[in-house]
Coordinates of C-alpha atoms and ligand atoms in Angstrom, one line a residue:
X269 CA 59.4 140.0 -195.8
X270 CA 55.9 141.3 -196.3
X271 CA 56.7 145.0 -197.4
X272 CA 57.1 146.1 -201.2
X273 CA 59.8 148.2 -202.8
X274 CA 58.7 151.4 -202.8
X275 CA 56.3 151.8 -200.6
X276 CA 58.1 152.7 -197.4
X277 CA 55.8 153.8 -194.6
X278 CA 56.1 156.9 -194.8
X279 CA 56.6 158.7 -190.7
X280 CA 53.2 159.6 -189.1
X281 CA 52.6 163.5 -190.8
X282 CA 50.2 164.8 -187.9
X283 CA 49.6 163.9 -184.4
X284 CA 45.8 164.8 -183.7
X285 CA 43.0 165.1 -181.2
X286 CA 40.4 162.5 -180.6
X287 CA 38.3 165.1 -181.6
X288 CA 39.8 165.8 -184.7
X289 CA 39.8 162.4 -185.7
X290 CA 36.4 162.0 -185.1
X291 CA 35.4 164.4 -187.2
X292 CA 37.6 163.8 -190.0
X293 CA 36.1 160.6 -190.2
X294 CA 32.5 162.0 -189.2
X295 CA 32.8 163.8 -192.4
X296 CA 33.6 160.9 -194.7
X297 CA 30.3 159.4 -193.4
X298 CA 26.5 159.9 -194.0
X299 CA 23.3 158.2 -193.0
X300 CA 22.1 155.1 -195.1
X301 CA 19.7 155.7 -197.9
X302 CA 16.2 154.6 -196.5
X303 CA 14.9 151.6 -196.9
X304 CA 11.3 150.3 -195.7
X305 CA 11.6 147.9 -192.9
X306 CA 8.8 145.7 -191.1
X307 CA 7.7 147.8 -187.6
X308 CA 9.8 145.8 -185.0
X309 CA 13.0 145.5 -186.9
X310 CA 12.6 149.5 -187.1
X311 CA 12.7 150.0 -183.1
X312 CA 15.9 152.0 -182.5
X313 CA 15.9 153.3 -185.8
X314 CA 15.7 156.4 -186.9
X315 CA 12.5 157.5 -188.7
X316 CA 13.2 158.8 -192.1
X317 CA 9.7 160.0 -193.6
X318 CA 7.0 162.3 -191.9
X319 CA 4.0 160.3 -190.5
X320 CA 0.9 162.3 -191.3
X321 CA -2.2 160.6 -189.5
X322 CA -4.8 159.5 -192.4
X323 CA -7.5 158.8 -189.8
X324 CA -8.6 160.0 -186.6
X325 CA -7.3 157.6 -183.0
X326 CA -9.1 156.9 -181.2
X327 CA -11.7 156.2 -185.1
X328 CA -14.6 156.1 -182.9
X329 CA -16.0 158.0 -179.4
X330 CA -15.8 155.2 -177.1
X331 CA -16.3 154.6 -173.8
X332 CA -13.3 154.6 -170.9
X333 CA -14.9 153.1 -168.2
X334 CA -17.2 149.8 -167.7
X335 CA -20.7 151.6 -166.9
X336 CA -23.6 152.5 -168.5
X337 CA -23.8 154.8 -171.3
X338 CA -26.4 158.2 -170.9
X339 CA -27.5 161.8 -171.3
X340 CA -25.7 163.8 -168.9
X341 CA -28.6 165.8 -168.2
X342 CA -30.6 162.9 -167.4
X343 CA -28.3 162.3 -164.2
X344 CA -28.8 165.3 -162.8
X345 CA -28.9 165.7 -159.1
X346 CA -28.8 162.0 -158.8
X347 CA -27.3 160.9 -155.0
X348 CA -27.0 157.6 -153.2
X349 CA -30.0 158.4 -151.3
X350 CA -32.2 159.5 -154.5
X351 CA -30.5 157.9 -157.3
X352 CA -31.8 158.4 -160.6
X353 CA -33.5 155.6 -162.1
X354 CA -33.1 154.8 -166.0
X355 CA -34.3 152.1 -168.6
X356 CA -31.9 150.1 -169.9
X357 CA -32.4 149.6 -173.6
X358 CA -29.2 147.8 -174.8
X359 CA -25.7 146.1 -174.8
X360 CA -22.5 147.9 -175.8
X361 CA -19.5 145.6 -176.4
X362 CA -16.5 146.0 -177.6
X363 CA -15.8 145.7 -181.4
X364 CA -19.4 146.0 -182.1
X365 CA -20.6 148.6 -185.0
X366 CA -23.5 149.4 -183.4
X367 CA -25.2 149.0 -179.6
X368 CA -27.7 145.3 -179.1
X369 CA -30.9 146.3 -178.2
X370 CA -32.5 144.9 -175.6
X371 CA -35.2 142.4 -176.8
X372 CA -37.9 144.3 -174.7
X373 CA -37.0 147.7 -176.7
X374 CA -37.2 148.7 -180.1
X375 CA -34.4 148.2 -182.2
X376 CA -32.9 152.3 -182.2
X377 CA -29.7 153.5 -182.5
X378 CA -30.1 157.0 -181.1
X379 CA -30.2 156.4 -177.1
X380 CA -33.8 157.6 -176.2
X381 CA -33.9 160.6 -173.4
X382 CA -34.2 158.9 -170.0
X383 CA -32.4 155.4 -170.9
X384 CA -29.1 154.2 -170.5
X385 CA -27.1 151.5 -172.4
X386 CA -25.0 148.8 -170.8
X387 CA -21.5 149.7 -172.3
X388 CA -18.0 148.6 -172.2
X389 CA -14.3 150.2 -171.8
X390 CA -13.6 150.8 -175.5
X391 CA -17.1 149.9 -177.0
X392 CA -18.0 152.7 -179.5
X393 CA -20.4 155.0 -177.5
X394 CA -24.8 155.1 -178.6
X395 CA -25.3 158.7 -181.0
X396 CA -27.2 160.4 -178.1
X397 CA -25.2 159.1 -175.2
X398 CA -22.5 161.9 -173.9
X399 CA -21.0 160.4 -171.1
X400 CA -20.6 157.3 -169.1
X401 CA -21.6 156.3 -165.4
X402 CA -19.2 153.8 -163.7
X403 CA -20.4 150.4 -162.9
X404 CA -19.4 151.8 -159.2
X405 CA -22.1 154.7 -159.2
X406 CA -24.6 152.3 -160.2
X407 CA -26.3 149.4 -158.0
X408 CA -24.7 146.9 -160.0
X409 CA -22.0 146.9 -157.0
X410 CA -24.9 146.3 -154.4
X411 CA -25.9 143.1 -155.9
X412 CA -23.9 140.0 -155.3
X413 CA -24.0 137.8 -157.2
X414 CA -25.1 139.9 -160.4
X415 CA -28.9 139.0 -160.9
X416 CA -29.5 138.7 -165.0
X417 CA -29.2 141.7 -167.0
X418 CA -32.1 144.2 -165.0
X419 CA -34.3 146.3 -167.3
X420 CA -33.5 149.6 -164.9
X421 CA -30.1 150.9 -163.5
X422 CA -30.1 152.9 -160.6
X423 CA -27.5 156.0 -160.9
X424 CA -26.1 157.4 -157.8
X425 CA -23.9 160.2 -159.0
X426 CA -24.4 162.8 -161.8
X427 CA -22.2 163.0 -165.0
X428 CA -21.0 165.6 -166.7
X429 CA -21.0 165.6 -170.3
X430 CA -17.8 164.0 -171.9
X431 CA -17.3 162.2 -168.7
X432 CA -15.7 158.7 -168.9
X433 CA -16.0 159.2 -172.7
X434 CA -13.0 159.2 -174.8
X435 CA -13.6 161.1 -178.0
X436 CA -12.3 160.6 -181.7
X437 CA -9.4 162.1 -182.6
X438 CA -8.6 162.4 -178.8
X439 CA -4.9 160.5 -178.7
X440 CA -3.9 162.1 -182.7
X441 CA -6.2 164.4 -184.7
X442 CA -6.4 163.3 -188.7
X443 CA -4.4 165.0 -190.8
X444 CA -2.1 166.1 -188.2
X445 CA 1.7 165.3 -187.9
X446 CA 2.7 162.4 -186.0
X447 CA 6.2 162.1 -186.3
X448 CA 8.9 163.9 -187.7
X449 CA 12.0 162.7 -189.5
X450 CA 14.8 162.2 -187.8
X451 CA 12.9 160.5 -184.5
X452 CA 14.3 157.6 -182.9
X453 CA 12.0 155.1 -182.6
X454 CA 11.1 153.8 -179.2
X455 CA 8.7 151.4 -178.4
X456 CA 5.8 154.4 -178.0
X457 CA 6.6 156.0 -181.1
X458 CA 5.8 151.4 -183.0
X459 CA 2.5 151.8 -181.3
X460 CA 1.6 154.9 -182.8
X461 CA 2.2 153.5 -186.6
X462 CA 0.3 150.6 -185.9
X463 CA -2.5 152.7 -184.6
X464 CA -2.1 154.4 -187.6
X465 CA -2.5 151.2 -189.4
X466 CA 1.1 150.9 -190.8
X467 CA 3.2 147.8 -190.3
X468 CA 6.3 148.6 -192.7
X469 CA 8.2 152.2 -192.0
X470 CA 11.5 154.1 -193.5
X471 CA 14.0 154.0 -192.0
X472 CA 17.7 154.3 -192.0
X473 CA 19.0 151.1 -191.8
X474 CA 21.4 149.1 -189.9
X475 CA 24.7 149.2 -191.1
X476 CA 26.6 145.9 -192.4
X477 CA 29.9 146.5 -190.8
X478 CA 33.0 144.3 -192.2
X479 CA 35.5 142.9 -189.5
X480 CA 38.8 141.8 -190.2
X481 CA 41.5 140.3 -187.7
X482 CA 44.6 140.9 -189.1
X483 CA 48.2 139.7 -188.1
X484 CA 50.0 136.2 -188.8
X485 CA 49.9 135.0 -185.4
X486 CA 45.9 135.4 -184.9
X487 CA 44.4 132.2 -185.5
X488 CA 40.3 131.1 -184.7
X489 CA 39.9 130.7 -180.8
X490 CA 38.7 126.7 -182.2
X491 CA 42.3 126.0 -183.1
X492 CA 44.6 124.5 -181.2
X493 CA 47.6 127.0 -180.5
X494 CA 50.9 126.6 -182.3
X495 CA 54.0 128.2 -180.9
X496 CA 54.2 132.1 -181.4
X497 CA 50.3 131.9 -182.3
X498 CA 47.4 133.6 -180.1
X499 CA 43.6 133.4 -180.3
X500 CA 41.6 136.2 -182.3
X501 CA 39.9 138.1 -179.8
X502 CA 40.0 140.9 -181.4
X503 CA 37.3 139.8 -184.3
X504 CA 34.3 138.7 -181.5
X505 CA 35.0 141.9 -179.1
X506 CA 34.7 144.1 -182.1
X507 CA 31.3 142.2 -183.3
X508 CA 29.9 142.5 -180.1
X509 CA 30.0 146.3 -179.9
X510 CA 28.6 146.7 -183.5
X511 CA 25.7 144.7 -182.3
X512 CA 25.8 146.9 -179.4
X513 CA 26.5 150.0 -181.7
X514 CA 23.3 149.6 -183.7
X515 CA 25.0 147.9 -186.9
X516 CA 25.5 144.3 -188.3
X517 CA 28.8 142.7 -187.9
X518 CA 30.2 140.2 -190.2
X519 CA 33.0 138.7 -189.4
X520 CA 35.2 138.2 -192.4
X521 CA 38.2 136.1 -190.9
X522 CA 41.8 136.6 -190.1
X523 CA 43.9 138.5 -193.3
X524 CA 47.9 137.3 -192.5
X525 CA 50.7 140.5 -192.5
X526 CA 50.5 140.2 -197.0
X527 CA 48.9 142.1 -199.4
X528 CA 47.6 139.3 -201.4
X529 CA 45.5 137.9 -198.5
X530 CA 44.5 141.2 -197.3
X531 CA 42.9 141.4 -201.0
X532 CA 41.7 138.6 -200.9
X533 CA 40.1 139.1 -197.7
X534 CA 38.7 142.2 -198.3
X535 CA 36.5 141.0 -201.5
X536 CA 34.3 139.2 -198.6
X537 CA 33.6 142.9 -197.2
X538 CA 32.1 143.6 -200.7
X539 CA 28.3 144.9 -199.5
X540 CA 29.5 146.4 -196.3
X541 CA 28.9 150.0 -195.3
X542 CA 32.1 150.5 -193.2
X543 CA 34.7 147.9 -192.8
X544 CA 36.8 147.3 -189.7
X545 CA 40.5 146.0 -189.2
X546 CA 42.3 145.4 -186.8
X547 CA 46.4 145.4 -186.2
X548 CA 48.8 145.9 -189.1
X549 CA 48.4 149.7 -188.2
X550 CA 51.6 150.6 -186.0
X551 CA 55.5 151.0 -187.0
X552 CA 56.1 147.5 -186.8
X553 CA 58.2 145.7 -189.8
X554 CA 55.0 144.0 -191.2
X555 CA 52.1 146.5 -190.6
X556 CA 50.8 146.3 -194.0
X557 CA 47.5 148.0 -193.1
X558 CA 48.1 150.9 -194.1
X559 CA 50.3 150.5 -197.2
X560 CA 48.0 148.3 -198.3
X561 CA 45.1 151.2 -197.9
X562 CA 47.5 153.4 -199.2
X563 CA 48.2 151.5 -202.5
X564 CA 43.8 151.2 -202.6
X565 CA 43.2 154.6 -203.0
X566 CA 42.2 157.2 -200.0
X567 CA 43.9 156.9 -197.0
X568 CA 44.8 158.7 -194.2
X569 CA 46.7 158.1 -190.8
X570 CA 46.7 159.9 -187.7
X571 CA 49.1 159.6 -184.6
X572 CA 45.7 160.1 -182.3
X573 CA 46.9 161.7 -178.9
X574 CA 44.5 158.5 -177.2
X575 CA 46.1 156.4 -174.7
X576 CA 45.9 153.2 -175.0
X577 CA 46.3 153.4 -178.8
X578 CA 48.6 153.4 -181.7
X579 CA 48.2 155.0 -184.9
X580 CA 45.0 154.4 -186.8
X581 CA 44.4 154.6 -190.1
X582 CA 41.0 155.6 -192.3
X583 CA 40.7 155.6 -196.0
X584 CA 38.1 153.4 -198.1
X585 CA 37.9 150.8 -200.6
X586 CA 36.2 151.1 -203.3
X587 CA 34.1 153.8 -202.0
X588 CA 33.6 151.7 -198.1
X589 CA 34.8 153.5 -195.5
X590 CA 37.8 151.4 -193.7
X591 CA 38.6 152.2 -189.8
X592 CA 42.1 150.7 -189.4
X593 CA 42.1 149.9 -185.5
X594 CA 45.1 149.1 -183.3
X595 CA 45.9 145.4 -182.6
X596 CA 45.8 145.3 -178.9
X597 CA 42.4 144.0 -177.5
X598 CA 42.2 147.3 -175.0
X599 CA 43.5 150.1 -177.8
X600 CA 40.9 148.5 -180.3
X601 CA 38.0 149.0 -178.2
X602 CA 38.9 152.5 -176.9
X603 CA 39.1 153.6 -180.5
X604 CA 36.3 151.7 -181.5
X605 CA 34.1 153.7 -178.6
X606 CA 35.7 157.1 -179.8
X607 CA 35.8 156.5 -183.7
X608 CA 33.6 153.7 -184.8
X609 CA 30.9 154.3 -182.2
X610 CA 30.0 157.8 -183.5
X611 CA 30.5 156.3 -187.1
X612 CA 27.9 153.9 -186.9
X613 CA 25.9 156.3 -185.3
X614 CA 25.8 158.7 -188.5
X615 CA 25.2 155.6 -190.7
X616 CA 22.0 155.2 -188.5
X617 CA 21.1 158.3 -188.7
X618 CA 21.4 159.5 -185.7
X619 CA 22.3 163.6 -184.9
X620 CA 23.4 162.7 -181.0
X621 CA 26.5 161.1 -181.6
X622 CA 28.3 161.9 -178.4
X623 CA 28.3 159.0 -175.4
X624 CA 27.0 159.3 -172.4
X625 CA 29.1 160.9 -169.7
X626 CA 28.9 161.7 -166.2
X627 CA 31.7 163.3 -163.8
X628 CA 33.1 161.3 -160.6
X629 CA 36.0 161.8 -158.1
X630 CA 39.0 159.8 -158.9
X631 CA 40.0 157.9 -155.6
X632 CA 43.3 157.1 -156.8
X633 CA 46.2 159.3 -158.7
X634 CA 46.5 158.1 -161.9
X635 CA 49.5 159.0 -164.2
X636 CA 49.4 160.7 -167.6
X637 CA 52.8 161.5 -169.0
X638 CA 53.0 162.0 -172.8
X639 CA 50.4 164.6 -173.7
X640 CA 47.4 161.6 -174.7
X641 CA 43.8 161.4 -173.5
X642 CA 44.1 158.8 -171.2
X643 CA 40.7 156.5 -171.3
X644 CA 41.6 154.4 -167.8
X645 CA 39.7 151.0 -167.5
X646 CA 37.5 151.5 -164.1
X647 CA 34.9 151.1 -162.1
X648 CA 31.8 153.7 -161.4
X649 CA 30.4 153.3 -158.2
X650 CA 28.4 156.0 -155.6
X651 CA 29.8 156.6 -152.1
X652 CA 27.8 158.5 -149.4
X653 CA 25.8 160.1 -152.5
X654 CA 28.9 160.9 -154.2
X655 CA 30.1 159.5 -157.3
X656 CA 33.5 158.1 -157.8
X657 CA 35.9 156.0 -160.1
X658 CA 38.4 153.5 -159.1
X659 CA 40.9 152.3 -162.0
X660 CA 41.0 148.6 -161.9
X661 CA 44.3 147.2 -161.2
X662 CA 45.8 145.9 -164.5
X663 CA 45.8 149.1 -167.4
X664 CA 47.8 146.9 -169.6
X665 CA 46.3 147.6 -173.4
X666 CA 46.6 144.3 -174.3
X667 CA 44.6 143.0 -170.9
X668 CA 41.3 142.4 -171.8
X669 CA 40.6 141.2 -168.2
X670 CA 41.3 144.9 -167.2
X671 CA 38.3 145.9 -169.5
X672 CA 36.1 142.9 -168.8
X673 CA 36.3 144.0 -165.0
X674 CA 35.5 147.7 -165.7
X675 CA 32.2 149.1 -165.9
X676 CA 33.4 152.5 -167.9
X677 CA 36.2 154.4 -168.8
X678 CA 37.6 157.4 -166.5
X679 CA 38.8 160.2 -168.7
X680 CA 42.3 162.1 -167.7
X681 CA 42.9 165.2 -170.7
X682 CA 45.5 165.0 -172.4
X683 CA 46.9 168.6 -171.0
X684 CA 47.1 166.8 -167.2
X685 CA 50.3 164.8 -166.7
X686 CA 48.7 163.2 -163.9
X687 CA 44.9 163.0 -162.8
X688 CA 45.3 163.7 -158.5
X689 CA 43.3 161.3 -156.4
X690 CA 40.2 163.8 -155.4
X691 CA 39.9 165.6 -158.8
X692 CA 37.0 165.4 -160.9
X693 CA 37.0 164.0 -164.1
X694 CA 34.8 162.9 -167.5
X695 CA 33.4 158.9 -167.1
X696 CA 32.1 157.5 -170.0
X697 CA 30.1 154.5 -169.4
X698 CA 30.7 150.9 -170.7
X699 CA 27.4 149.3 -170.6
X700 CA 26.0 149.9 -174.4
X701 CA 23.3 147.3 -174.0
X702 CA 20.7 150.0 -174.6
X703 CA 20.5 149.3 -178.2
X704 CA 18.2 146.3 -178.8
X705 CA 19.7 143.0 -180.2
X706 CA 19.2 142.4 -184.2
X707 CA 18.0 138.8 -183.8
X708 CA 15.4 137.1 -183.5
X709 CA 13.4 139.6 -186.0
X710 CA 10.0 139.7 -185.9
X711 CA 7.2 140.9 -188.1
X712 CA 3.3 141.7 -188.1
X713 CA 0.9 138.5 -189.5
X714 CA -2.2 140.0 -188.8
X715 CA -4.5 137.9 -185.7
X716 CA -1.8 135.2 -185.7
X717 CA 0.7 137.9 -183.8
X718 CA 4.4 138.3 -183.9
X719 CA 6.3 135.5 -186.2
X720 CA 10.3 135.1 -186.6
X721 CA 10.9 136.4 -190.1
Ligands
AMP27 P1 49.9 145.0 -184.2 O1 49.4 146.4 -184.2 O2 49.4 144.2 -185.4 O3 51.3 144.9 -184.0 O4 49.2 144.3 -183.0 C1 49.5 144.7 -181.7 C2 49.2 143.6 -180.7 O5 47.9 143.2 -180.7 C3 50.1 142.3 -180.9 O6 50.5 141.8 -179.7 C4 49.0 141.4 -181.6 O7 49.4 140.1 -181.4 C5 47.8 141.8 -180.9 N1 46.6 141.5 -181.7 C6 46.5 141.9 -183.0 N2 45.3 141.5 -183.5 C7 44.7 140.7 -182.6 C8 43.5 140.0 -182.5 N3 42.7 139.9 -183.6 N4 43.2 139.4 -181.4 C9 44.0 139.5 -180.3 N5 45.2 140.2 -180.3 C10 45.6 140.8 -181.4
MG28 MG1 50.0 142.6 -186.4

C-alpha cells in the first residue's frame, strides 16, 4: 500500500469551470525571460525587443525593371513611330558600386543629358538617371537574336520620373520602427531582420516541458506486456502536442504509484519550465499524484466540470509549474488542449491564448447529463455550404481510436443536458500542425546558406 499515514486525500474542496481553471493556472505562469536565438529557430516566436531600422532598405535607389536607365525628360513624347533615340554610355549590373562605362565613352559617373545606361532589376541606379525604360519599350525586343551591345537605344514610350525606379528607404525608412515587441514572428517578419542585417534576435523561448507517465501498470510500448500491464501512450501523445504547442518535450519515463520513484523521477525534470504528469490524479487507492505534490509544497486540485476528465491537480516543484493530468489517453489530451495548451502559450509569450473555434450544426443528439463541458470527439465537415459535426462512434475516454479518427472537438456547455441534433454549437479544431516543428534547426553561415546547427 502506496499511501502514507497521515496524509489522507483529502475530498475534492471546489468543483470549477474550465475557465476558472485556466486561469488559475494562467496566473501561476509568465513568458520566459528572453534569450537571443539564431533567425530561423526564432520563426513562431514571439519577438521580445523593438527592431529600429539602422539603415535605409532598399540601401541604394535601384532599378525594378530590366531596361535602360535615363532622364525622364529626355523621353519625352517618344512613340513607336518616332522613338527617341539615345547614346548608350554604360553597363549597370547588379551588385556593382558604380555603372561600367562603355569603352567608346568617358569614364563618368553622372549619366550625361541625352544618354541612357544599360541597367538591371536591382542594379543601383547612374546619379542623373530618374527613371528606367523597359527592355519592352525599347528595340531590343525587335532584334532577334540580340546583335552585340548597340551604341544607341531606341525608346518608344516616355517615362515619368521615378518610373521603374525603386528608391532608398522605399520598403523601411532608417531610424523608423520595424517591429514591435510582442510580434509573432512569421516568415515575412525573418526577412525583414535579415534585410536589416541581423541574424540572431530576442525572443521568448521555447519552453522545456517535463513529461511523466505515471501508474504501475504503464510500461515502454518496446516491452513485451506482462499480465495486468499496458503500453504508455500517454507519454508520446502528450510529446506530440508540446511539439505541436510550441514547447520542447522531454520525456522523463514512467514514475510507479510510490513516492520514492515519483522523487526520483522528478529530479530528471530539474531544468524544465512546466512539467507534465499523467494518472495518479483521481480517487483511486494509489493516486499518489497529488499527495505527493501536496507533501512538495503548492498544490492545488480542482474537480474541473470537463467531460472526459477527472480531477486535475496544479502545484509546482521547486518553483516548476506541475499540471497533474488525468490517466486516460482521451481526458489527458482534452485537458491538455484546455490547460496546458494556453500554458505553453504564455511561456512563449504569446497574448492570444484562446483556440481556434468555429460554430457547426450537430447532426446527431448527443447526451450531456452531469452538469460538465462536454468536448465530444468528432468530425468537421461542410454540407451544401453549411458546416456541421458528426461525433465519431466510440466517446470512450480511454479510446484513443475515437480521437485519432476525429478531426476536432464539438463543444456541448455544461448548462445543456443534452446537445439536440440541429443545434449549433462551439468546434474547436484538432489539427495544431500550424506551429513549425523544432528540429532540424538551422542557422545563417554567410554565402554557404542554411547549415543544421
Ligand atoms: P489513473 O488516473 O492513474 O487511475 O489512470 C486512469 C486510466 O488511464 C487507467 O486505466 C490507466 O491505466 C490509464 N493510464 C494511465 N496512464 C497511462 C499512460 N501513460 N498511457 C496509457 N494509459 C494510461
Ligand atoms: Mg494510475
Amino acid at each position: 500500500m502506496a499511501r502514507t499515514a497521515g496524509t489522507a486525500p483529502q475530498p475534492f474542496q471546489q468543483l470549477v469551470t474550465v475557465e476558472e481553471a485556466r486561469e488559475r493556472i494562467l496566473a501561476r505562469i509568465a513568458p520566459l525571460p528572453p534569450r537571443r536565438r539564431p533567425l530561423l529557430e526564432a520563426l513562431g516566436l514571439v519577438l521580445a525587443e523593438p527592431i529600429r531600422a539602422s539603415e535605409p532598405v532598399p540601401p541604394f535607389t535601384n532599378s525594378a525593371m530590366d531596361g535602360y536607365a535615363v532622364r525622364a525628360a529626355d523621353t519625352a513624347g517618344a512613340s513607336p513611330a518616332h522613338p527617341v533615340i539615345l547614346r548608350v554610355v554604360g553597363d549597370a549590373p547588379a551588385g556593382s558600386a558604380s555603372m561600367r562605362p562603355r569603352a567608346a565613352n568617358p569614364a563618368t559617373q553622372e549619366l550625361p543629358p541625352h544618354t541612357a545606361v544599360r541597367i538591371m532589376t536591382g542594379a543601383q541606379l547612374p546619379p542623373g538617371a530618374d527613371a528606367v525604360v523597359r527592355f519592352e519599350d525599347t528595340d531590343e525586343v525587335e532584334a532577334s537574336p540580340l546583335p552585340a551591345p548597340r551604341e544607341f537605344v531606341r525608346i518608344r514610350r516616355p517615362v515619368q520620373p521615378g518610373e521603374n525606379v525603386r528608391p532608398a528607404g522605399e520598403d523601411i525608412a532608417a531610424g523608423s520602427l520595424v517591429l514591435e515587441p510582442g510580434t509573432l514572428l512569421q516568415p515575412a517578419h525573418l526577412g525583414l531582420l535579415a534585410a536589416l542585417g541581423r541574424s540572431w534576435v530576442l525572443v521568448h523561448p521555447r519552453p522545456r516541458v517535463a513529461i511523466l507517465a505515471t501508474g504501475d501498470e504503464i510500461v515502454p510500448p518496446d516491452q513485451p506486456l506482462l499480465p495486468g500491464q499496458i503500453r504508455n501512450t500517454n507519454s508520446i501523445v502528450l510529446a506530440g502536442l508540446v511539439l505541436q504547442s510550441g514547447g520542447i518535450p522531454h520525456l522523463i519515463g514512467i514514475a510507479s504509484d510510490h513516492d520514492a520513484d515519483l522523487e526520483r523521477r522528478v529530479t530528471y525534470a530539474r531544468g524544465a519550465d512546466l512539467i507534465l504528469t499523467s494518472g495518479g490524479v483521481s480517487q483511486g487507492d494509489y493516486d499518489r499524484v497529488k499527495e505527493f505534490l501536496r507533501q512538495r509544497g503548492r498544490f492545488e486540485i480542482w474537480q474541473v466540470r470537463i467531460k472526459p476528465g477527472k480531477p486535475m491537480a496544479f502545484g509546482a516543484i521547486d518553483e516548476t509549474p506541475v499540471i497533474a493530468l488525468p490517466g486516460n489517453p482521451v481526458a489527458s489530451v482534452v485537458a491538455f488542449l484546455q490547460f496546458v495548451r494556453p500554458a505553453i502559450a504564455r511561456l512563449l509569450g504569446r497574448t492570444d491564448l484562446a483556440p481556434p473555434r468555429v460554430r457547426a450544426i450537430l447532426t446527431q443528439t448527443v447526451d450531456n447529463r452531469g452538469q460538465r463541458r462536454h468536448f465530444v470527439r468528432a468530425r468537421l465537415d461542410t454540407r451544401a455550404g453549411t458546416s456541421v459535426v458528426t461525433p465519431v462512434p466510440n466517446q470512450g475516454s480511454g479510446v484513443l481510436t475515437g480521437l485519432a479518427h476525429a478531426n476536432c472537438l464539438a463543444i456541448i456547455p455544461e448548462d445543456w443536458a443534452e446537445a439536440p441534433a440541429g443545434s449549433e454549437v462551439e468546434v474547436e479544431l484538432l489539427d495544431l500542425t500550424a506551429f513549425p516543428p523544432t528540429v532540424p534547426f538551422l542557422t545563417v553561415t554567410g554565402r554557404a546558406g542554411y547549415q543544421p546547427t
